[in-house]
CSV table of C-alpha atoms in Angstrom, one decimal:
chain,number,residue,atom,x,y,z
A,1,MET,CA,5.7,-1.8,-3.9
A,2,SER,CA,3.5,-4.2,-5.9
A,3,GLU,CA,1.7,-3.2,-9.0
A,4,PRO,CA,-1.8,-3.0,-7.4
A,5,ARG,CA,-0.4,-0.8,-4.6
A,6,LEU,CA,1.1,1.6,-7.1
A,7,ARG,CA,-2.1,1.7,-9.1
A,8,ALA,CA,-4.1,2.4,-5.9
A,9,LYS,CA,-1.9,5.4,-5.1
A,10,GLU,CA,-2.4,6.8,-8.6
A,11,LEU,CA,-6.1,6.3,-8.4
A,12,ASP,CA,-6.4,8.0,-5.0
A,13,ALA,CA,-4.3,10.9,-6.2
A,14,ALA,CA,-6.8,11.5,-9.1
A,15,ASP,CA,-9.9,10.9,-7.0
A,16,GLY,CA,-12.2,13.9,-7.2
A,17,LEU,CA,-14.2,12.7,-4.1
A,18,ALA,CA,-11.2,12.0,-1.9
A,19,ALA,CA,-11.8,15.2,0.2
A,20,GLN,CA,-15.2,13.8,1.2
A,21,ARG,CA,-13.5,11.2,3.5
A,22,ALA,CA,-12.8,14.0,6.0
A,23,GLU,CA,-16.6,14.4,6.4
A,24,PHE,CA,-16.7,11.1,8.3
A,25,LEU,CA,-15.4,9.9,11.6
A,26,LEU,CA,-13.5,6.8,10.6
A,27,ASP,CA,-11.4,4.5,12.9
A,28,GLU,CA,-8.2,4.9,10.9
A,29,GLY,CA,-6.2,3.0,13.5
A,30,GLY,CA,-8.6,0.2,14.0
A,31,GLY,CA,-7.2,-2.3,11.6
A,32,GLY,CA,-5.7,-4.7,14.2
A,33,SER,CA,-2.3,-6.1,13.3
A,34,GLY,CA,-2.7,-5.4,9.7
A,35,GLY,CA,-2.8,-1.6,9.7
A,36,GLU,CA,-5.6,0.9,9.1
A,37,ALA,CA,-9.2,-0.3,9.2
A,38,VAL,CA,-11.0,-0.7,5.9
A,39,TYR,CA,-14.8,-0.4,6.2
A,40,LEU,CA,-16.6,-2.1,3.4
A,41,ASP,CA,-20.0,-2.7,5.1
A,42,GLY,CA,-21.6,0.6,4.3
A,43,ASN,CA,-24.3,-1.4,2.4
A,44,SER,CA,-25.4,-2.5,5.9
A,45,LEU,CA,-24.6,0.5,8.1
A,46,GLY,CA,-23.0,3.7,6.8
A,47,ALA,CA,-20.1,5.3,8.6
A,48,LEU,CA,-20.7,8.2,11.0
A,49,PRO,CA,-20.7,11.7,9.4
A,50,ALA,CA,-18.6,14.2,11.4
A,51,ALA,CA,-21.5,16.7,11.6
A,52,VAL,CA,-23.9,14.4,13.4
A,53,PRO,CA,-22.6,14.3,17.0
A,54,GLY,CA,-22.5,18.0,17.4
A,55,ARG,CA,-25.9,18.5,15.8
A,56,LEU,CA,-27.5,15.8,18.0
A,57,GLU,CA,-26.0,17.4,21.1
A,58,ASP,CA,-27.7,20.6,20.1
A,59,VAL,CA,-31.0,18.8,19.5
A,60,VAL,CA,-30.8,17.1,22.9
A,61,ARG,CA,-29.4,19.8,25.1
A,62,ARG,CA,-30.9,23.0,23.6
A,63,GLN,CA,-33.9,22.0,21.5
A,64,TRP,CA,-35.3,19.3,23.8
A,65,GLY,CA,-33.6,20.4,27.0
A,66,GLU,CA,-34.3,24.1,26.8
A,67,LEU,CA,-36.9,24.9,24.2
A,68,ARG,CA,-38.8,21.6,24.8
A,69,ILE,CA,-42.2,21.6,23.1
A,70,ARG,CA,-41.5,25.0,21.4
A,71,SER,CA,-39.1,23.1,19.1
A,72,TRP,CA,-41.9,21.6,17.2
A,73,THR,CA,-42.5,25.0,15.7
A,74,GLU,CA,-39.4,27.1,16.4
A,75,GLU,CA,-36.9,24.4,15.3
A,76,GLY,CA,-39.0,22.9,12.6
A,77,TRP,CA,-39.6,19.5,14.2
A,78,TRP,CA,-43.1,19.3,12.8
A,79,THR,CA,-42.0,19.7,9.1
A,80,ALA,CA,-38.9,17.5,9.3
A,81,PRO,CA,-40.4,14.5,7.5
A,82,GLU,CA,-41.1,16.5,4.3
A,83,ARG,CA,-38.1,18.8,4.6
A,84,ILE,CA,-35.7,15.9,4.9
A,85,GLY,CA,-37.6,14.1,2.1
A,86,ASP,CA,-36.9,17.1,-0.2
A,87,ARG,CA,-33.1,16.7,0.6
A,88,ILE,CA,-33.2,13.0,-0.3
A,89,ALA,CA,-35.2,13.7,-3.5
A,90,PRO,CA,-32.3,14.8,-5.7
A,91,LEU,CA,-30.3,11.7,-4.8
A,92,VAL,CA,-33.1,9.4,-6.2
A,93,GLY,CA,-34.0,11.7,-9.2
A,94,ALA,CA,-37.2,13.1,-7.7
A,95,ALA,CA,-38.6,16.7,-7.6
A,96,ALA,CA,-39.5,18.2,-4.3
A,97,GLY,CA,-42.8,17.4,-2.6
A,98,GLN,CA,-42.9,13.7,-3.4
A,99,ILE,CA,-40.9,12.1,-0.5
A,100,VAL,CA,-41.8,11.9,3.2
A,101,VAL,CA,-39.4,10.5,5.8
A,102,GLY,CA,-40.6,8.4,8.7
A,103,ASP,CA,-41.3,4.9,9.9
A,104,SER,CA,-39.2,1.8,8.9
A,105,THR,CA,-38.7,0.4,5.4
A,106,SER,CA,-41.0,-2.4,6.3
A,107,VAL,CA,-43.8,-0.1,7.3
A,108,ASN,CA,-43.3,1.9,4.1
A,109,VAL,CA,-43.3,-1.2,2.0
A,110,PHE,CA,-46.7,-2.1,3.5
A,111,LYS,CA,-48.1,1.4,2.8
A,112,ALA,CA,-46.8,1.4,-0.7
A,113,VAL,CA,-47.9,-2.1,-1.8
A,114,VAL,CA,-51.4,-1.8,-0.4
A,115,GLY,CA,-51.6,1.7,-1.8
A,116,ALA,CA,-50.5,0.4,-5.2
A,117,VAL,CA,-53.3,-2.2,-5.2
A,118,ARG,CA,-55.8,0.4,-4.3
A,119,LEU,CA,-54.5,2.7,-7.1
A,120,ALA,CA,-54.8,-0.1,-9.6
A,121,ARG,CA,-58.3,-0.9,-8.7
A,122,SER,CA,-59.5,2.7,-8.5
A,123,ALA,CA,-57.9,3.3,-12.0
A,124,ASP,CA,-59.9,0.4,-13.4
A,125,THR,CA,-63.1,1.6,-11.8
A,126,ALA,CA,-62.6,5.1,-13.1
A,127,ALA,CA,-61.9,3.7,-16.6
A,128,GLY,CA,-65.0,1.4,-16.5
A,129,ALA,CA,-62.8,-1.6,-17.1
A,130,ALA,CA,-64.9,-4.7,-17.8
A,131,GLY,CA,-62.1,-7.3,-17.4
A,132,PRO,CA,-61.3,-9.4,-14.3
A,133,ALA,CA,-60.6,-7.7,-11.0
A,134,ARG,CA,-56.9,-7.0,-10.3
A,135,ASP,CA,-56.2,-9.5,-7.6
A,136,GLU,CA,-52.5,-10.4,-7.9
A,137,ILE,CA,-49.5,-8.9,-6.3
A,138,MET,CA,-46.2,-9.8,-7.9
A,139,VAL,CA,-43.0,-9.8,-5.8
A,140,ASP,CA,-39.3,-10.2,-6.7
A,141,ALA,CA,-38.7,-13.9,-5.9
A,142,THR,CA,-35.1,-13.0,-4.9
A,143,THR,CA,-36.2,-10.2,-2.6
A,144,PHE,CA,-35.0,-9.4,0.9
A,145,PRO,CA,-37.1,-11.6,3.2
A,146,THR,CA,-39.0,-8.8,4.9
A,147,ASP,CA,-40.3,-7.5,1.6
A,148,GLY,CA,-41.7,-10.9,0.9
A,149,TYR,CA,-43.3,-11.1,4.3
A,150,ILE,CA,-44.9,-7.7,4.0
A,151,ALA,CA,-46.1,-8.4,0.4
A,152,GLU,CA,-47.8,-11.6,1.7
A,153,SER,CA,-49.6,-9.7,4.4
A,154,ALA,CA,-50.6,-7.0,2.0
A,155,ALA,CA,-52.0,-9.8,-0.3
A,156,ARG,CA,-54.1,-11.2,2.5
A,157,MET,CA,-55.4,-7.7,3.5
A,158,THR,CA,-56.4,-6.9,-0.1
A,159,GLY,CA,-57.7,-10.3,-1.1
A,160,CYS,CA,-54.9,-10.8,-3.6
A,161,THR,CA,-52.8,-13.8,-4.6
A,162,LEU,CA,-49.1,-13.3,-4.1
A,163,ARG,CA,-46.9,-14.4,-7.0
A,164,PRO,CA,-43.1,-14.5,-6.6
A,165,VAL,CA,-41.3,-14.1,-9.9
A,166,PRO,CA,-37.6,-13.4,-10.6
A,167,PRO,CA,-37.1,-9.9,-12.0
A,168,SER,CA,-36.1,-11.2,-15.4
A,169,GLY,CA,-39.4,-13.0,-15.7
A,170,ILE,CA,-41.6,-10.1,-14.7
A,171,PRO,CA,-42.5,-8.8,-18.2
A,172,ASP,CA,-43.7,-12.3,-19.4
A,173,ALA,CA,-45.6,-12.9,-16.1
A,174,LEU,CA,-47.6,-9.7,-16.0
A,175,GLY,CA,-51.3,-9.9,-16.9
A,176,ASP,CA,-54.6,-8.1,-16.6
A,177,ARG,CA,-55.1,-9.4,-13.1
A,178,THR,CA,-51.8,-7.9,-11.8
A,179,ALA,CA,-52.4,-5.0,-9.5
A,180,ALA,CA,-49.0,-4.2,-8.0
A,181,VAL,CA,-45.4,-5.3,-8.5
A,182,LEU,CA,-42.7,-5.0,-5.7
A,183,LEU,CA,-39.1,-5.0,-6.9
A,184,ASN,CA,-35.7,-4.5,-5.5
A,185,HIS,CA,-33.5,-2.1,-7.5
A,186,VAL,CA,-30.3,-3.9,-6.3
A,187,ASP,CA,-30.2,-7.5,-5.1
A,188,TYR,CA,-29.0,-7.5,-1.5
A,189,ARG,CA,-27.1,-10.8,-1.9
A,190,THR,CA,-25.3,-10.4,-5.2
A,191,GLY,CA,-25.3,-6.7,-5.9
A,192,ARG,CA,-27.1,-7.2,-9.2
A,193,LEU,CA,-28.7,-4.0,-10.5
A,194,HIS,CA,-32.1,-4.6,-12.1
A,195,ASP,CA,-33.4,-2.6,-15.1
A,196,LEU,CA,-35.7,-0.1,-13.4
A,197,PRO,CA,-36.7,1.8,-16.6
A,198,ALA,CA,-37.6,-1.3,-18.6
A,199,LEU,CA,-39.4,-3.1,-15.7
A,200,THR,CA,-41.3,0.0,-14.8
A,201,ALA,CA,-42.5,0.4,-18.4
A,202,ALA,CA,-43.5,-3.3,-18.6
A,203,VAL,CA,-45.6,-3.0,-15.4
A,204,HIS,CA,-47.3,0.1,-16.7
A,205,ALA,CA,-48.1,-1.5,-20.0
A,206,ALA,CA,-50.0,-4.2,-18.1
A,207,GLY,CA,-52.0,-1.5,-16.3
A,208,ALA,CA,-50.4,-2.3,-12.9
A,209,TYR,CA,-48.4,-0.1,-10.5
A,210,VAL,CA,-44.8,-0.6,-9.4
A,211,VAL,CA,-43.1,-0.2,-6.0
A,212,TRP,CA,-39.3,-0.1,-6.0
A,213,ASP,CA,-37.2,-0.9,-3.0
A,214,LEU,CA,-34.2,1.4,-3.2
A,215,CYS,CA,-32.3,0.4,0.0
A,216,HIS,CA,-29.2,-0.7,-1.8
A,217,SER,CA,-29.1,2.0,-4.5
A,218,ALA,CA,-30.1,5.3,-3.0
A,219,GLY,CA,-27.0,7.3,-2.4
A,220,ALA,CA,-24.8,4.9,-4.5
A,221,LEU,CA,-26.1,5.4,-8.0
A,222,PRO,CA,-28.6,7.4,-10.1
A,223,VAL,CA,-32.2,6.1,-9.8
A,224,GLY,CA,-34.4,8.5,-11.9
A,225,LEU,CA,-37.7,8.1,-10.2
A,226,ASP,CA,-39.4,11.0,-12.0
A,227,GLU,CA,-37.7,10.4,-15.3
A,228,HIS,CA,-38.9,6.8,-15.5
A,229,GLY,CA,-42.4,7.4,-14.2
A,230,VAL,CA,-42.0,5.2,-11.1
A,231,ASP,CA,-45.2,5.1,-9.1
A,232,LEU,CA,-44.1,4.4,-5.5
A,233,ALA,CA,-40.7,3.8,-3.9
A,234,VAL,CA,-39.3,3.1,-0.5
A,235,GLY,CA,-35.8,3.0,1.0
A,236,CYS,CA,-33.8,3.0,4.2
A,237,THR,CA,-31.4,5.8,5.1
A,238,TYR,CA,-28.8,4.0,7.2
A,239,LYS,CA,-26.8,2.5,4.3
A,240,TYR,CA,-25.4,4.8,1.6
A,241,LEU,CA,-27.2,7.8,3.1
A,242,ASN,CA,-25.4,7.3,6.5
A,243,GLY,CA,-28.3,8.2,8.7
A,244,GLY,CA,-27.3,5.9,11.6
A,245,PRO,CA,-28.7,2.7,13.0
A,246,GLY,CA,-32.4,2.5,12.8
A,247,ALA,CA,-32.6,5.8,10.9
A,248,PRO,CA,-36.1,6.5,9.5
A,249,ALA,CA,-36.9,5.3,6.1
A,250,TYR,CA,-38.8,7.2,3.3
A,251,LEU,CA,-41.7,6.8,1.0
A,252,TYR,CA,-42.0,8.3,-2.5
A,253,VAL,CA,-45.4,8.9,-4.1
A,254,ARG,CA,-45.3,10.3,-7.6
A,255,ALA,CA,-47.0,13.7,-7.8
A,256,GLU,CA,-49.6,12.7,-10.3
A,257,LEU,CA,-50.8,9.9,-7.9
A,258,GLN,CA,-50.8,11.7,-4.6
A,259,ASP,CA,-54.5,12.7,-4.7
A,260,ARG,CA,-55.5,9.1,-5.2
A,261,PHE,CA,-52.9,7.5,-2.8
A,262,ASP,CA,-54.9,5.7,-0.1
A,263,SER,CA,-52.6,4.7,2.7
A,264,PRO,CA,-53.6,1.7,4.7
A,265,LEU,CA,-52.1,3.4,7.8
A,266,PRO,CA,-53.9,6.7,8.2
A,267,GLY,CA,-52.8,8.6,11.3
A,268,TRP,CA,-53.2,11.9,12.9
A,269,ASN,CA,-49.9,13.1,11.3
A,270,SER,CA,-51.3,12.6,7.8
A,271,HIS,CA,-54.7,14.2,8.6
A,272,ALA,CA,-55.5,17.4,6.7
A,273,GLU,CA,-56.2,19.0,10.1
A,274,PRO,CA,-53.9,17.1,12.5
A,275,PHE,CA,-54.8,19.3,15.4
A,276,GLY,CA,-58.5,19.4,14.6
A,277,MET,CA,-58.8,16.0,16.4
A,278,ARG,CA,-61.8,15.1,14.2
A,279,PRO,CA,-63.2,11.6,14.4
A,280,GLU,CA,-63.4,11.4,10.6
A,281,TYR,CA,-60.2,10.9,8.7
A,282,ALA,CA,-59.4,13.4,5.8
A,283,PRO,CA,-56.0,12.8,4.2
A,284,ALA,CA,-53.5,15.7,3.9
A,285,PRO,CA,-52.6,16.8,0.4
A,286,GLY,CA,-49.5,15.6,-1.3
A,287,ALA,CA,-46.8,13.3,0.0
A,288,LEU,CA,-47.9,14.2,3.6
A,289,ARG,CA,-50.5,11.6,3.4
A,290,GLY,CA,-47.7,9.1,3.7
A,291,ARG,CA,-47.1,10.2,7.3
A,292,VAL,CA,-48.6,8.2,10.2
A,293,GLY,CA,-47.7,9.1,13.8
A,294,THR,CA,-45.4,11.4,15.6
A,295,PRO,CA,-41.9,11.6,13.9
A,296,ASP,CA,-38.9,10.1,15.7
A,297,ILE,CA,-37.2,13.4,16.0
A,298,LEU,CA,-33.8,12.3,17.4
A,299,SER,CA,-33.2,9.9,14.5
A,300,MET,CA,-34.8,12.2,12.0
A,301,LEU,CA,-32.5,15.1,12.8
A,302,ALA,CA,-29.4,12.8,12.9
A,303,LEU,CA,-30.3,11.9,9.4
A,304,GLU,CA,-30.7,15.5,8.4
A,305,ALA,CA,-27.2,16.3,9.7
A,306,ALA,CA,-25.8,13.2,7.9
A,307,LEU,CA,-27.2,14.5,4.6
A,308,ASP,CA,-24.9,17.5,4.9
A,309,VAL,CA,-22.1,15.4,3.3
A,310,TRP,CA,-24.0,15.8,0.0
A,311,ASP,CA,-23.7,19.6,0.1
A,312,GLY,CA,-21.1,21.5,-1.8
A,313,GLY,CA,-21.5,20.1,-5.2
A,314,VAL,CA,-21.3,16.3,-4.7
A,315,THR,CA,-23.3,14.7,-7.4
A,316,ILE,CA,-24.7,11.2,-7.5
A,317,GLU,CA,-23.2,10.8,-11.0
A,318,ALA,CA,-19.7,11.4,-9.6
A,319,VAL,CA,-20.4,8.9,-6.8
A,320,ARG,CA,-21.6,6.3,-9.3
A,321,ALA,CA,-18.5,6.8,-11.5
A,322,LYS,CA,-16.2,6.2,-8.4
A,323,SER,CA,-18.3,3.3,-7.3
A,324,LEU,CA,-17.8,1.5,-10.6
A,325,ALA,CA,-14.1,2.3,-10.5
A,326,LEU,CA,-13.8,1.0,-6.9
A,327,THR,CA,-15.6,-2.3,-7.7
A,328,ASP,CA,-13.6,-2.7,-10.9
A,329,PHE,CA,-10.4,-2.2,-9.0
A,330,PHE,CA,-11.4,-4.6,-6.3
A,331,LEU,CA,-12.0,-7.3,-8.8
A,332,GLU,CA,-8.7,-6.6,-10.4
A,333,CYS,CA,-6.9,-6.9,-7.1
A,334,VAL,CA,-8.8,-10.1,-6.2
A,335,GLU,CA,-7.7,-11.5,-9.5
A,336,ALA,CA,-4.1,-10.4,-8.8
A,337,TYR,CA,-3.9,-11.7,-5.2
A,338,VAL,CA,-6.3,-14.6,-4.9
A,339,PRO,CA,-5.5,-18.0,-6.6
A,340,GLU,CA,-7.8,-18.8,-9.4
A,341,GLY,CA,-10.8,-20.9,-8.4
A,342,ARG,CA,-10.6,-19.9,-4.7
A,343,VAL,CA,-13.6,-17.5,-4.9
A,344,GLU,CA,-16.4,-17.0,-7.3
A,345,CYS,CA,-17.8,-13.6,-8.0
A,346,LEU,CA,-21.6,-13.5,-7.9
A,347,THR,CA,-21.9,-9.8,-8.9
A,348,PRO,CA,-22.4,-9.1,-12.6
A,349,GLY,CA,-19.5,-7.7,-14.6
A,350,PRO,CA,-21.3,-5.2,-16.8
A,351,HIS,CA,-21.6,-1.8,-15.2
A,352,GLY,CA,-25.3,-1.6,-16.1
A,353,GLU,CA,-26.0,-4.6,-14.0
A,354,ARG,CA,-23.9,-3.8,-10.9
A,355,GLY,CA,-24.8,-1.9,-7.8
A,356,SER,CA,-22.1,-0.7,-5.4
A,357,GLN,CA,-21.2,-4.0,-3.8
A,358,ILE,CA,-19.2,-7.1,-4.7
A,359,ALA,CA,-20.4,-10.6,-3.5
A,360,LEU,CA,-17.9,-13.4,-3.5
A,361,ARG,CA,-18.8,-17.0,-2.9
A,362,CYS,CA,-16.3,-19.3,-1.1
A,363,PRO,CA,-16.2,-22.2,1.2
A,364,ASP,CA,-16.0,-21.4,4.9
A,365,ALA,CA,-17.2,-17.9,4.2
A,366,GLY,CA,-18.4,-17.2,7.7
A,367,ASP,CA,-14.9,-18.1,9.1
A,368,VAL,CA,-13.2,-16.1,6.4
A,369,MET,CA,-15.2,-13.0,7.2
A,370,LYS,CA,-14.6,-13.3,10.9
A,371,ARG,CA,-10.8,-13.4,10.3
A,372,LEU,CA,-11.0,-10.5,7.9
A,373,ILE,CA,-12.8,-8.4,10.5
A,374,GLU,CA,-10.1,-9.4,13.1
A,375,ARG,CA,-7.6,-7.9,10.7
A,376,GLY,CA,-9.5,-4.7,10.2
A,377,VAL,CA,-11.2,-5.4,6.9
A,378,VAL,CA,-14.9,-5.2,7.7
A,379,GLY,CA,-17.4,-6.7,5.2
A,380,ASP,CA,-20.2,-9.1,6.0
A,381,PHE,CA,-21.3,-12.7,5.5
A,382,ARG,CA,-24.6,-14.0,4.1
A,383,HIS,CA,-25.6,-17.6,4.6
A,384,PRO,CA,-24.5,-20.0,3.5
A,385,ASP,CA,-21.3,-19.0,1.6
A,386,VAL,CA,-21.3,-15.4,0.5
A,387,LEU,CA,-18.8,-12.6,1.4
A,388,ARG,CA,-20.3,-9.1,0.8
A,389,PHE,CA,-18.2,-6.0,0.4
A,390,GLY,CA,-20.0,-2.7,0.1
A,391,PHE,CA,-18.2,0.3,-1.5
A,392,THR,CA,-19.3,3.8,-0.3
A,393,PRO,CA,-17.5,6.2,-2.6
A,394,LEU,CA,-17.7,9.2,-0.2
A,395,TYR,CA,-15.3,7.6,2.3
A,396,VAL,CA,-13.8,4.5,0.7
A,397,GLY,CA,-10.5,4.9,-1.3
A,398,PHE,CA,-8.5,2.8,-3.7
A,399,ALA,CA,-5.9,2.0,-1.1
A,400,ASP,CA,-8.6,0.6,1.1
A,401,VAL,CA,-9.7,-1.6,-1.8
A,402,GLU,CA,-6.2,-2.9,-2.5
A,403,ARG,CA,-5.6,-3.7,1.2
A,404,ALA,CA,-9.0,-5.5,1.4
A,405,ALA,CA,-8.1,-7.8,-1.5
A,406,ARG,CA,-4.6,-8.4,-0.2
A,407,VAL,CA,-5.8,-9.4,3.3
A,408,LEU,CA,-8.5,-11.5,1.8
A,409,ALA,CA,-5.9,-13.5,-0.1
A,410,GLU,CA,-3.8,-13.9,3.1
A,411,VAL,CA,-6.8,-15.2,5.0
A,412,LEU,CA,-7.8,-17.6,2.3
A,413,ALA,CA,-4.3,-19.0,2.2
A,414,GLU,CA,-4.3,-19.5,6.0
A,415,VAL,CA,-7.7,-21.3,5.9
A,416,LEU,CA,-6.6,-23.5,3.0
A,417,ALA,CA,-3.3,-24.4,4.8
A,418,GLU,CA,-5.1,-25.6,8.0
A,419,PRO,CA,-5.4,-29.3,8.7
A,420,GLY,CA,-8.6,-30.8,7.5
A,421,THR,CA,-9.3,-28.0,5.0
């Protein structure tokens, strides 16, 4: 047995989170001709937690099928958005009462960015500021495209100018016209982890409000929303939180800002008296004002069941420690198996700058990923030349990592040996 395989066996034997793998339904025999499947795409869609199918069957057959409308009260459907939000809160470093679950990430980005602009302007008005009006929204220039699209629409709606800036340039670019800044905690392409505490402090020093997109960090690493005074945050739940395809996203509004948070999407679910059916809108107290319409109960309760994997003492700190160990080991295996110069790692080496994924650049990346998937090593491809591998510590082991790197080397050798390559 080779050195990396022996090392993987030792690391798996010492893994304090190894038992969590049994909490998921994994296709252990789906690895094609190469053996067991290795799922390294949890940064796109998390694996299925074992508790979800049975829970959903109960929701459909008993709660919907038998209790029907009574389930809104008797089974707690109505309070699901805030109840599930409170379960997510510890995973992102937030106290209860600040997160509401519902809608998509894109919709929540829109609520948060417009809300941030309104917060900035209302704060200036309350303080009697005599300077120029805050009419600029700053956005991470490397952001996931949808965040950019939403920010541009929010700028039109609020009469702001949109200014794309790389995260490293944000502190120097901020000014007295900046109202809101939208940033990604982890870069979706490269896996770079941005400095949330320092960037949040810089935005606040300029009198602006910050919105953090946590899609690639929630459930993979500590965030510290309350500790670092983040104003607003959004995130999806179908990646490292394993909520399922299209699972509802969430919106965080810091407690001190909730009475001033003015959502651009007021709906009957966020009304102070939702069943009063009044023509005038009056926002509900607290994070509830982030709700809009009727919750998508089936997806919502699938997510609630998925969050059971975090019960029983699993901590985000332990998950982060294993994530770093997995990504370190993957890079060691790639170095051991893949000839020098065949791939380029785009993910930063320092732990403080790395999320829970590794991005490798190589020629013919699309074809390489297709062949990897055929052999049961599932990652994903990002145009034009990036292989992405996501490491979900709750169900990925070190033997998985070793096999992924070994199969990658085999595929790269095949591609290189083909005529015309």
